[in-house]
Each structure stands twice: as structure tokens, then as C-alpha cells.
PDB file of C-alpha atoms in Angstrom:
ATOM      1  CA  GLY A1475       6.803 -54.621 135.390  1.00 83.00           C
ATOM      2  CA  ASP A1476       4.556 -51.771 136.384  1.00 88.00           C
ATOM      3  CA  SER A1477       5.483 -49.672 139.399  1.00 92.00           C
ATOM      4  CA  VAL A1478       4.309 -46.556 141.246  1.00 95.00           C
ATOM      5  CA  THR A1479       6.427 -44.322 143.460  1.00 95.00           C
ATOM      6  CA  GLN A1480       4.938 -41.801 145.866  1.00 94.00           C
ATOM      7  CA  MET A1481       6.687 -39.076 147.776  1.00 81.00           C
ATOM      8  CA  GLU A1482       7.940 -40.038 151.184  1.00 75.00           C
ATOM      9  CA  GLY A1483       5.650 -39.219 154.054  1.00 80.00           C
ATOM     10  CA  PRO A1484       4.173 -38.498 156.436  1.00 93.00           C
ATOM     11  CA  VAL A1485       3.020 -35.028 155.458  1.00 95.00           C
ATOM     12  CA  THR A1486       1.838 -32.614 158.146  1.00 97.00           C
ATOM     13  CA  LEU A1487       0.093 -29.376 157.209  1.00 97.00           C
ATOM     14  CA  SER A1488      -1.918 -26.628 158.821  1.00 97.00           C
ATOM     15  CA  GLU A1489      -5.514 -26.123 157.797  1.00 97.00           C
ATOM     16  CA  GLU A1490      -5.902 -24.094 154.557  1.00 97.00           C
ATOM     17  CA  ALA A1491      -2.383 -24.933 153.389  1.00 97.00           C
ATOM     18  CA  PHE A1492      -1.637 -26.072 149.837  1.00 97.00           C
ATOM     19  CA  LEU A1493      -1.109 -29.787 149.340  1.00 97.00           C
ATOM     20  CA  THR A1494       0.985 -31.629 146.790  1.00 97.00           C
ATOM     21  CA  ILE A1495       1.659 -35.351 146.925  1.00 97.00           C
ATOM     22  CA  ASN A1496       3.988 -36.483 144.172  1.00 97.00           C
ATOM     23  CA  CYS A1497       3.413 -39.669 142.222  1.00 97.00           C
ATOM     24  CA  THR A1498       5.442 -41.077 139.336  1.00 97.00           C
ATOM     25  CA  TYR A1499       4.952 -44.336 137.519  1.00 96.00           C
ATOM     26  CA  THR A1500       6.566 -46.862 135.217  1.00 94.00           C
ATOM     27  CA  ALA A1501       4.351 -48.827 132.865  1.00 89.00           C
ATOM     28  CA  THR A1502       4.132 -50.097 129.326  1.00 82.00           C
ATOM     29  CA  GLY A1503       1.439 -48.810 127.034  1.00 81.00           C
ATOM     30  CA  TYR A1504      -1.214 -46.436 128.263  1.00 83.00           C
ATOM     31  CA  PRO A1505      -2.322 -47.215 131.805  1.00 89.00           C
ATOM     32  CA  SER A1506      -5.131 -45.534 133.699  1.00 91.00           C
ATOM     33  CA  LEU A1507      -4.125 -43.624 136.832  1.00 94.00           C
ATOM     34  CA  PHE A1508      -5.974 -43.325 140.124  1.00 95.00           C
ATOM     35  CA  TRP A1509      -5.816 -41.746 143.539  1.00 96.00           C
ATOM     36  CA  TYR A1510      -7.437 -43.642 146.392  1.00 95.00           C
ATOM     37  CA  VAL A1511      -7.989 -42.348 149.925  1.00 95.00           C
ATOM     38  CA  GLN A1512      -8.244 -44.321 153.141  1.00 93.00           C
ATOM     39  CA  TYR A1513      -9.691 -42.490 156.136  1.00 93.00           C
ATOM     40  CA  PRO A1514      -8.771 -43.761 159.606  1.00 89.00           C
ATOM     41  CA  GLY A1515     -10.309 -47.166 160.269  1.00 84.00           C
ATOM     42  CA  GLU A1516     -12.025 -47.324 156.898  1.00 86.00           C
ATOM     43  CA  GLY A1517     -11.582 -49.046 153.550  1.00 86.00           C
ATOM     44  CA  LEU A1518     -10.412 -47.629 150.224  1.00 90.00           C
ATOM     45  CA  GLN A1519     -12.345 -44.967 148.373  1.00 90.00           C
ATOM     46  CA  LEU A1520     -11.673 -43.854 144.829  1.00 92.00           C
ATOM     47  CA  LEU A1521     -10.816 -40.155 144.975  1.00 96.00           C
ATOM     48  CA  LEU A1522     -10.206 -39.408 141.295  1.00 95.00           C
ATOM     49  CA  LYS A1523      -8.936 -40.960 138.101  1.00 94.00           C
ATOM     50  CA  ALA A1524      -7.574 -40.165 134.631  1.00 94.00           C
ATOM     51  CA  THR A1525      -7.598 -42.558 131.724  1.00 90.00           C
ATOM     52  CA  LYS A1526      -5.427 -40.858 129.104  1.00 90.00           C
ATOM     53  CA  ALA A1527      -2.603 -38.357 128.760  1.00 92.00           C
ATOM     54  CA  ASP A1528      -3.421 -34.751 129.724  1.00 95.00           C
ATOM     55  CA  ASP A1529      -6.677 -35.802 131.397  1.00 95.00           C
ATOM     56  CA  LYS A1530      -7.347 -34.036 134.690  1.00 97.00           C
ATOM     57  CA  GLY A1531      -9.191 -35.911 137.390  1.00 96.00           C
ATOM     58  CA  SER A1532     -10.893 -33.901 140.112  1.00 97.00           C
ATOM     59  CA  ASN A1533     -13.074 -34.508 143.150  1.00 96.00           C
ATOM     60  CA  LYS A1534     -13.714 -32.820 146.518  1.00 95.00           C
ATOM     61  CA  GLY A1535     -11.272 -30.011 145.661  1.00 97.00           C
ATOM     62  CA  PHE A1536      -8.467 -32.445 144.783  1.00 98.00           C
ATOM     63  CA  GLU A1537      -6.949 -32.499 141.302  1.00 98.00           C
ATOM     64  CA  ALA A1538      -4.374 -34.548 139.418  1.00 98.00           C
ATOM     65  CA  THR A1539      -3.243 -34.348 135.788  1.00 98.00           C
ATOM     66  CA  TYR A1540      -1.996 -37.358 133.787  1.00 97.00           C
ATOM     67  CA  ARG A1541       1.408 -36.261 132.447  1.00 96.00           C
ATOM     68  CA  LYS A1542       2.787 -38.857 130.078  1.00 93.00           C
ATOM     69  CA  GLU A1543       5.930 -36.880 129.263  1.00 94.00           C
ATOM     70  CA  THR A1544       6.997 -36.889 132.906  1.00 95.00           C
ATOM     71  CA  THR A1545       5.150 -40.132 133.841  1.00 95.00           C
ATOM     72  CA  SER A1546       3.542 -38.328 136.759  1.00 97.00           C
ATOM     73  CA  PHE A1547       0.148 -37.941 138.397  1.00 98.00           C
ATOM     74  CA  HIS A1548       0.672 -35.522 141.285  1.00 98.00           C
ATOM     75  CA  LEU A1549      -2.213 -34.889 143.672  1.00 98.00           C
ATOM     76  CA  GLU A1550      -2.981 -31.277 144.622  1.00 98.00           C
ATOM     77  CA  LYS A1551      -5.459 -29.392 146.742  1.00 98.00           C
ATOM     78  CA  GLY A1552      -5.492 -25.661 147.215  1.00 97.00           C
ATOM     79  CA  SER A1553      -6.729 -25.528 150.812  1.00 96.00           C
ATOM     80  CA  VAL A1554      -6.734 -28.628 152.998  1.00 97.00           C
ATOM     81  CA  GLN A1555      -9.093 -29.254 155.888  1.00 97.00           C
ATOM     82  CA  VAL A1556      -8.692 -31.309 159.053  1.00 97.00           C
ATOM     83  CA  SER A1557     -11.159 -33.792 157.522  1.00 96.00           C
ATOM     84  CA  ASP A1558      -8.652 -34.502 154.709  1.00 97.00           C
ATOM     85  CA  SER A1559      -6.374 -36.301 157.160  1.00 97.00           C
ATOM     86  CA  ALA A1560      -6.016 -39.784 155.686  1.00 97.00           C
ATOM     87  CA  VAL A1561      -3.688 -42.086 153.774  1.00 95.00           C
ATOM     88  CA  TYR A1562      -3.487 -41.365 150.041  1.00 96.00           C
ATOM     89  CA  PHE A1563      -2.530 -44.011 147.497  1.00 95.00           C
ATOM     90  CA  CYS A1564      -1.543 -43.453 143.902  1.00 97.00           C
ATOM     91  CA  ALA A1565      -2.252 -46.435 141.634  1.00 95.00           C
ATOM     92  CA  LEU A1566      -2.184 -47.480 138.017  1.00 92.00           C
ATOM     93  CA  ARG A1567      -4.129 -50.052 136.039  1.00 89.00           C
ATOM     94  CA  GLY A1568      -2.623 -51.751 133.033  1.00 80.00           C
ATOM     95  CA  ALA A1569      -4.076 -51.401 129.564  1.00 70.00           C
ATOM     96  CA  GLY A1570      -4.729 -55.057 128.814  1.00 64.00           C
ATOM     97  CA  GLY A1571      -4.037 -58.751 129.205  1.00 62.00           C
ATOM     98  CA  THR A1572      -3.783 -60.311 132.621  1.00 61.00           C
ATOM     99  CA  SER A1573      -2.816 -56.955 134.136  1.00 63.00           C
ATOM    100  CA  TYR A1574      -6.168 -55.524 133.079  1.00 67.00           C
ATOM    101  CA  GLY A1575      -7.937 -55.762 136.412  1.00 74.00           C
ATOM    102  CA  LYS A1576      -4.863 -55.307 138.581  1.00 84.00           C
ATOM    103  CA  LEU A1577      -4.058 -52.106 140.389  1.00 89.00           C
ATOM    104  CA  THR A1578      -0.412 -51.414 141.153  1.00 92.00           C
ATOM    105  CA  PHE A1579      -0.190 -49.159 144.202  1.00 94.00           C
ATOM    106  CA  GLY A1580       2.354 -46.764 145.555  1.00 95.00           C
ATOM    107  CA  GLN A1581       3.377 -47.114 149.187  1.00 94.00           C
ATOM    108  CA  GLY A1582       0.863 -44.576 150.463  1.00 94.00           C
ATOM    109  CA  THR A1583       1.325 -41.111 151.964  1.00 95.00           C
ATOM    110  CA  ILE A1584      -0.035 -40.288 155.400  1.00 95.00           C
ATOM    111  CA  LEU A1585      -1.487 -36.767 155.528  1.00 96.00           C
ATOM    112  CA  THR A1586      -2.221 -35.075 158.850  1.00 97.00           C
ATOM    113  CA  VAL A1587      -3.873 -31.667 158.869  1.00 97.00           C
ATOM    114  CA  HIS A1588      -3.821 -29.609 162.071  1.00 96.00           C
ATOM    115  CA  PRO A1589      -6.360 -26.874 162.913  1.00 95.00           C
TER     116      PRO A1589
ATOM    117  CA  GLU B1049     -26.571 -51.183 145.958  1.00 82.00           C
ATOM    118  CA  ALA B1050     -23.274 -52.265 144.368  1.00 82.00           C
ATOM    119  CA  GLN B1051     -21.243 -54.012 147.043  1.00 90.00           C
ATOM    120  CA  VAL B1052     -18.220 -56.125 147.767  1.00 94.00           C
ATOM    121  CA  THR B1053     -18.712 -57.835 151.123  1.00 95.00           C
ATOM    122  CA  GLN B1054     -15.901 -59.387 153.125  1.00 96.00           C
ATOM    123  CA  ASN B1055     -16.100 -61.479 156.275  1.00 97.00           C
ATOM    124  CA  PRO B1056     -14.827 -61.481 158.908  1.00 96.00           C
ATOM    125  CA  ARG B1057     -13.892 -57.836 159.281  1.00 95.00           C
ATOM    126  CA  TYR B1058     -11.666 -58.499 162.263  1.00 96.00           C
ATOM    127  CA  LEU B1059     -10.006 -61.743 163.305  1.00 95.00           C
ATOM    128  CA  ILE B1060      -7.301 -62.783 165.724  1.00 96.00           C
ATOM    129  CA  THR B1061      -6.122 -66.338 165.195  1.00 95.00           C
ATOM    130  CA  VAL B1062      -3.236 -68.589 166.165  1.00 96.00           C
ATOM    131  CA  THR B1063      -0.386 -69.845 164.035  1.00 97.00           C
ATOM    132  CA  GLY B1064      -1.324 -72.887 161.976  1.00 97.00           C
ATOM    133  CA  LYS B1065      -5.090 -72.717 162.390  1.00 97.00           C
ATOM    134  CA  LYS B1066      -6.690 -72.738 158.940  1.00 97.00           C
ATOM    135  CA  LEU B1067      -8.955 -69.818 158.152  1.00 96.00           C
ATOM    136  CA  THR B1068     -11.023 -68.526 155.272  1.00 97.00           C
ATOM    137  CA  VAL B1069     -11.901 -64.927 154.492  1.00 98.00           C
ATOM    138  CA  THR B1070     -14.986 -64.771 152.331  1.00 98.00           C
ATOM    139  CA  CYS B1071     -15.664 -62.245 149.590  1.00 98.00           C
ATOM    140  CA  SER B1072     -18.888 -61.777 147.674  1.00 98.00           C
ATOM    141  CA  GLN B1073     -19.914 -59.224 145.040  1.00 97.00           C
ATOM    142  CA  ASN B1074     -23.390 -58.468 143.690  1.00 95.00           C
ATOM    143  CA  MET B1075     -22.421 -56.778 140.421  1.00 93.00           C
ATOM    144  CA  ASN B1076     -21.883 -59.848 138.204  1.00 93.00           C
ATOM    145  CA  HIS B1077     -18.230 -58.872 137.731  1.00 92.00           C
ATOM    146  CA  GLU B1078     -15.866 -61.254 135.998  1.00 90.00           C
ATOM    147  CA  TYR B1079     -12.648 -60.029 137.585  1.00 90.00           C
ATOM    148  CA  MET B1080     -11.980 -60.440 141.304  1.00 93.00           C
ATOM    149  CA  SER B1081      -8.806 -60.182 143.308  1.00 95.00           C
ATOM    150  CA  TRP B1082      -7.284 -60.062 146.769  1.00 97.00           C
ATOM    151  CA  TYR B1083      -4.787 -57.528 148.079  1.00 97.00           C
ATOM    152  CA  ARG B1084      -2.904 -57.167 151.314  1.00 97.00           C
ATOM    153  CA  GLN B1085      -1.947 -53.791 152.755  1.00 95.00           C
ATOM    154  CA  ASP B1086       1.194 -53.372 154.821  1.00 94.00           C
ATOM    155  CA  PRO B1087       2.756 -50.138 156.151  1.00 89.00           C
ATOM    156  CA  GLY B1088       5.239 -48.625 153.725  1.00 87.00           C
ATOM    157  CA  LEU B1089       4.401 -51.170 151.022  1.00 90.00           C
ATOM    158  CA  GLY B1090       0.989 -50.026 149.879  1.00 90.00           C
ATOM    159  CA  LEU B1091      -1.350 -52.713 148.591  1.00 93.00           C
ATOM    160  CA  ARG B1092      -0.034 -55.781 146.815  1.00 95.00           C
ATOM    161  CA  GLN B1093      -2.056 -58.262 144.830  1.00 95.00           C
ATOM    162  CA  ILE B1094      -2.185 -61.797 146.235  1.00 97.00           C
ATOM    163  CA  TYR B1095      -4.343 -63.688 143.711  1.00 96.00           C
ATOM    164  CA  TYR B1096      -6.779 -62.801 141.000  1.00 93.00           C
ATOM    165  CA  SER B1097      -9.519 -64.484 139.005  1.00 92.00           C
ATOM    166  CA  MET B1098     -10.641 -63.514 135.533  1.00 88.00           C
ATOM    167  CA  ASN B1099     -13.764 -65.694 135.694  1.00 89.00           C
ATOM    168  CA  VAL B1100     -15.226 -68.853 137.215  1.00 91.00           C
ATOM    169  CA  GLU B1101     -12.581 -71.584 137.575  1.00 89.00           C
ATOM    170  CA  VAL B1102      -9.855 -69.237 136.266  1.00 89.00           C
ATOM    171  CA  THR B1103      -7.427 -68.074 138.934  1.00 93.00           C
ATOM    172  CA  ASP B1104      -3.785 -67.032 138.937  1.00 91.00           C
ATOM    173  CA  LYS B1105      -1.074 -65.764 141.241  1.00 93.00           C
ATOM    174  CA  GLY B1106      -0.497 -62.114 141.880  1.00 92.00           C
ATOM    175  CA  ASP B1107       2.641 -60.584 143.321  1.00 93.00           C
ATOM    176  CA  VAL B1108       2.605 -62.175 146.809  1.00 96.00           C
ATOM    177  CA  PRO B1109       0.770 -65.539 146.620  1.00 97.00           C
ATOM    178  CA  GLU B1110       2.908 -67.555 149.069  1.00 97.00           C
ATOM    179  CA  GLY B1111       0.878 -69.005 151.930  1.00 97.00           C
ATOM    180  CA  TYR B1112      -2.512 -68.342 150.315  1.00 98.00           C
ATOM    181  CA  LYS B1113      -5.023 -70.255 148.239  1.00 97.00           C
ATOM    182  CA  VAL B1114      -8.162 -69.148 146.431  1.00 97.00           C
ATOM    183  CA  SER B1115     -11.063 -70.709 144.587  1.00 95.00           C
ATOM    184  CA  ARG B1116     -13.699 -69.379 142.196  1.00 96.00           C
ATOM    185  CA  LYS B1117     -16.535 -71.886 141.981  1.00 96.00           C
ATOM    186  CA  GLU B1118     -19.207 -69.242 141.539  1.00 96.00           C
ATOM    187  CA  LYS B1119     -18.982 -65.884 139.827  1.00 95.00           C
ATOM    188  CA  ARG B1120     -19.995 -63.897 142.886  1.00 97.00           C
ATOM    189  CA  ASN B1121     -17.669 -65.508 145.457  1.00 97.00           C
ATOM    190  CA  PHE B1122     -13.886 -65.484 145.779  1.00 98.00           C
ATOM    191  CA  PRO B1123     -12.709 -66.780 149.166  1.00 98.00           C
ATOM    192  CA  LEU B1124      -9.145 -66.375 150.402  1.00 98.00           C
ATOM    193  CA  ILE B1125      -7.794 -69.387 152.269  1.00 98.00           C
ATOM    194  CA  LEU B1126      -4.873 -69.417 154.683  1.00 97.00           C
ATOM    195  CA  GLU B1127      -4.102 -73.117 155.161  1.00 95.00           C
ATOM    196  CA  SER B1128      -1.510 -72.599 157.899  1.00 97.00           C
ATOM    197  CA  PRO B1129      -1.370 -68.932 158.904  1.00 97.00           C
ATOM    198  CA  SER B1130       1.872 -67.452 160.179  1.00 97.00           C
ATOM    199  CA  PRO B1131       2.546 -64.142 161.958  1.00 97.00           C
ATOM    200  CA  ASN B1132       3.923 -62.588 158.753  1.00 97.00           C
ATOM    201  CA  GLN B1133       0.416 -62.851 157.312  1.00 98.00           C
ATOM    202  CA  THR B1134      -0.836 -60.355 159.864  1.00 98.00           C
ATOM    203  CA  SER B1135      -2.199 -57.641 157.613  1.00 97.00           C
ATOM    204  CA  LEU B1136      -5.212 -55.762 156.299  1.00 96.00           C
ATOM    205  CA  TYR B1137      -6.815 -57.639 153.410  1.00 97.00           C
ATOM    206  CA  PHE B1138      -8.996 -56.224 150.659  1.00 97.00           C
ATOM    207  CA  CYS B1139     -11.136 -57.994 148.127  1.00 96.00           C
ATOM    208  CA  ALA B1140     -11.854 -56.181 144.867  1.00 94.00           C
ATOM    209  CA  SER B1141     -13.990 -56.738 141.795  1.00 92.00           C
ATOM    210  CA  SER B1142     -14.499 -55.151 138.386  1.00 88.00           C
ATOM    211  CA  PRO B1143     -16.078 -55.942 135.042  1.00 84.00           C
ATOM    212  CA  TYR B1144     -13.658 -57.280 132.470  1.00 74.00           C
ATOM    213  CA  GLY B1145     -14.741 -55.177 129.506  1.00 64.00           C
ATOM    214  CA  GLY B1146     -15.126 -51.446 129.050  1.00 58.00           C
ATOM    215  CA  GLY B1147     -11.567 -50.180 129.307  1.00 65.00           C
ATOM    216  CA  PRO B1148      -8.974 -49.727 132.071  1.00 63.00           C
ATOM    217  CA  GLY B1149     -10.780 -46.687 133.437  1.00 67.00           C
ATOM    218  CA  ASN B1150     -13.583 -48.894 134.749  1.00 75.00           C
ATOM    219  CA  THR B1151     -14.110 -48.546 138.459  1.00 81.00           C
ATOM    220  CA  ILE B1152     -12.642 -51.260 140.649  1.00 87.00           C
ATOM    221  CA  TYR B1153     -14.802 -51.842 143.708  1.00 89.00           C
ATOM    222  CA  PHE B1154     -13.213 -52.669 147.043  1.00 92.00           C
ATOM    223  CA  GLY B1155     -14.574 -54.362 150.105  1.00 93.00           C
ATOM    224  CA  GLU B1156     -14.237 -52.693 153.495  1.00 91.00           C
ATOM    225  CA  GLY B1157     -11.195 -54.719 154.463  1.00 94.00           C
ATOM    226  CA  SER B1158     -10.468 -57.554 156.867  1.00 96.00           C
ATOM    227  CA  TRP B1159      -8.011 -57.008 159.695  1.00 95.00           C
ATOM    228  CA  LEU B1160      -6.222 -60.291 160.358  1.00 97.00           C
ATOM    229  CA  THR B1161      -3.825 -60.859 163.259  1.00 97.00           C
ATOM    230  CA  VAL B1162      -1.915 -64.133 163.571  1.00 97.00           C
ATOM    231  CA  VAL B1163      -0.312 -64.740 166.967  1.00 97.00           C
TER     232      VAL B1163
END
């Protein structure tokens, strides 16, 4: 079945540092890929998405590129802020059938940014 | 405003006392589902529904029941809660058509503690 693997956390950075959170996936067909963010005490927010190979999703300075050849969707940001401290989830959505509406999530990566 | 509304948001209950977490969406979506979030495991799908009166098990259905009598509502029922069901629960909805890149909307989450 489908699966998503995220880099082990937690990740601790200083403000203005470069961020990479690795995400790889296993799926049949052509899934859509997502990054969700969960700020402390809050629900899930969609951060960005990509629906086909080589697509780049971007939002709030974050970027991720759908790499089918390496089955990866790594999240990057050039300069993190304290306000980016949150839990980040990589997820995929299957292309059809009963998996259509289902998101398969990675285990989440806790990011803490210090001033 | 497009919304998925869950209630209660926070609940502490005792082992064996039946409880229901309600979920309602105002977007006329066909597909609804429930997830639980646990540290180090990400989010896992409990049950899903592709339309009224059509429900099926997700990845972790044991100890849960659902019903879909109306399109907008998808309650999660814990007939006899146990401490291992202590978790953060999310309801989600999405339209069925339009491709896997369609946005999946999440509720704000329900923190459930079973003592």
C-alpha cells in the first residue's frame, strides 16, 4: 500500500537558517503530494501541494518539488523564522478508487526555530 | 465560509462510557473521513464515507463506529472507549470529483482523553 517516510526529528534551527525536511513516498500510479503544517494547539493547515511530476508547490516562502524519479517531495525554506515553529506533515493522496479521498501521512517532523 | 466543524473540541471521559464526536461540513462534499493523530505515527485514517449510507474501514477502525445518514454529518462513535483511544481526532471532507489535487478540508481537531 501507499506509504510516506519523513526525516527523523525534531529539527532545531536558528532564525534565518536554511530548512530542509526530507520526504519520500511509495505509491502506485500518480499520487498528489502535500505538505501540511500544524502550529502549536491548532489544527492542520495545507501548506503547499503538487499534483504531477516536476510540479513545484510554494507558499509562505516554503517550496517542494514533486520528483517522481526519486519518489521525493522535500520541503525547503531559505530563511526560517521563529513563527515557523510547528509540526510539518508530508502526505500523499491516491489517484483513484477507494483511496481517492484518503491522505496517507508521514510521521511528522517537529521544527523549533530559536531567535 | 467553507467549514468542517467538530464537537467536542476537548473531552476527558472514563473507560467504557460511550461517546460520540460529531462532524459536520457545509460544502456538500461526498467524501468524509476520520483520522487520529498520535506522536511518531502521524495521522491514520479510521473510517471513511464516499457518500450517504456508504462507509468503509480505514487503517485503524478497531473500537470505532461511524454512520452517514445525511450528507453533511459523519459522527464518530466510541461504544466502549479505552485508554489507547486517547488521541487527537480530525474529521475531513472533500468533493469526490475533480482530481486528486482537490483540497481536503480538515476540522480543528478533537482532543480526547480516556482515563
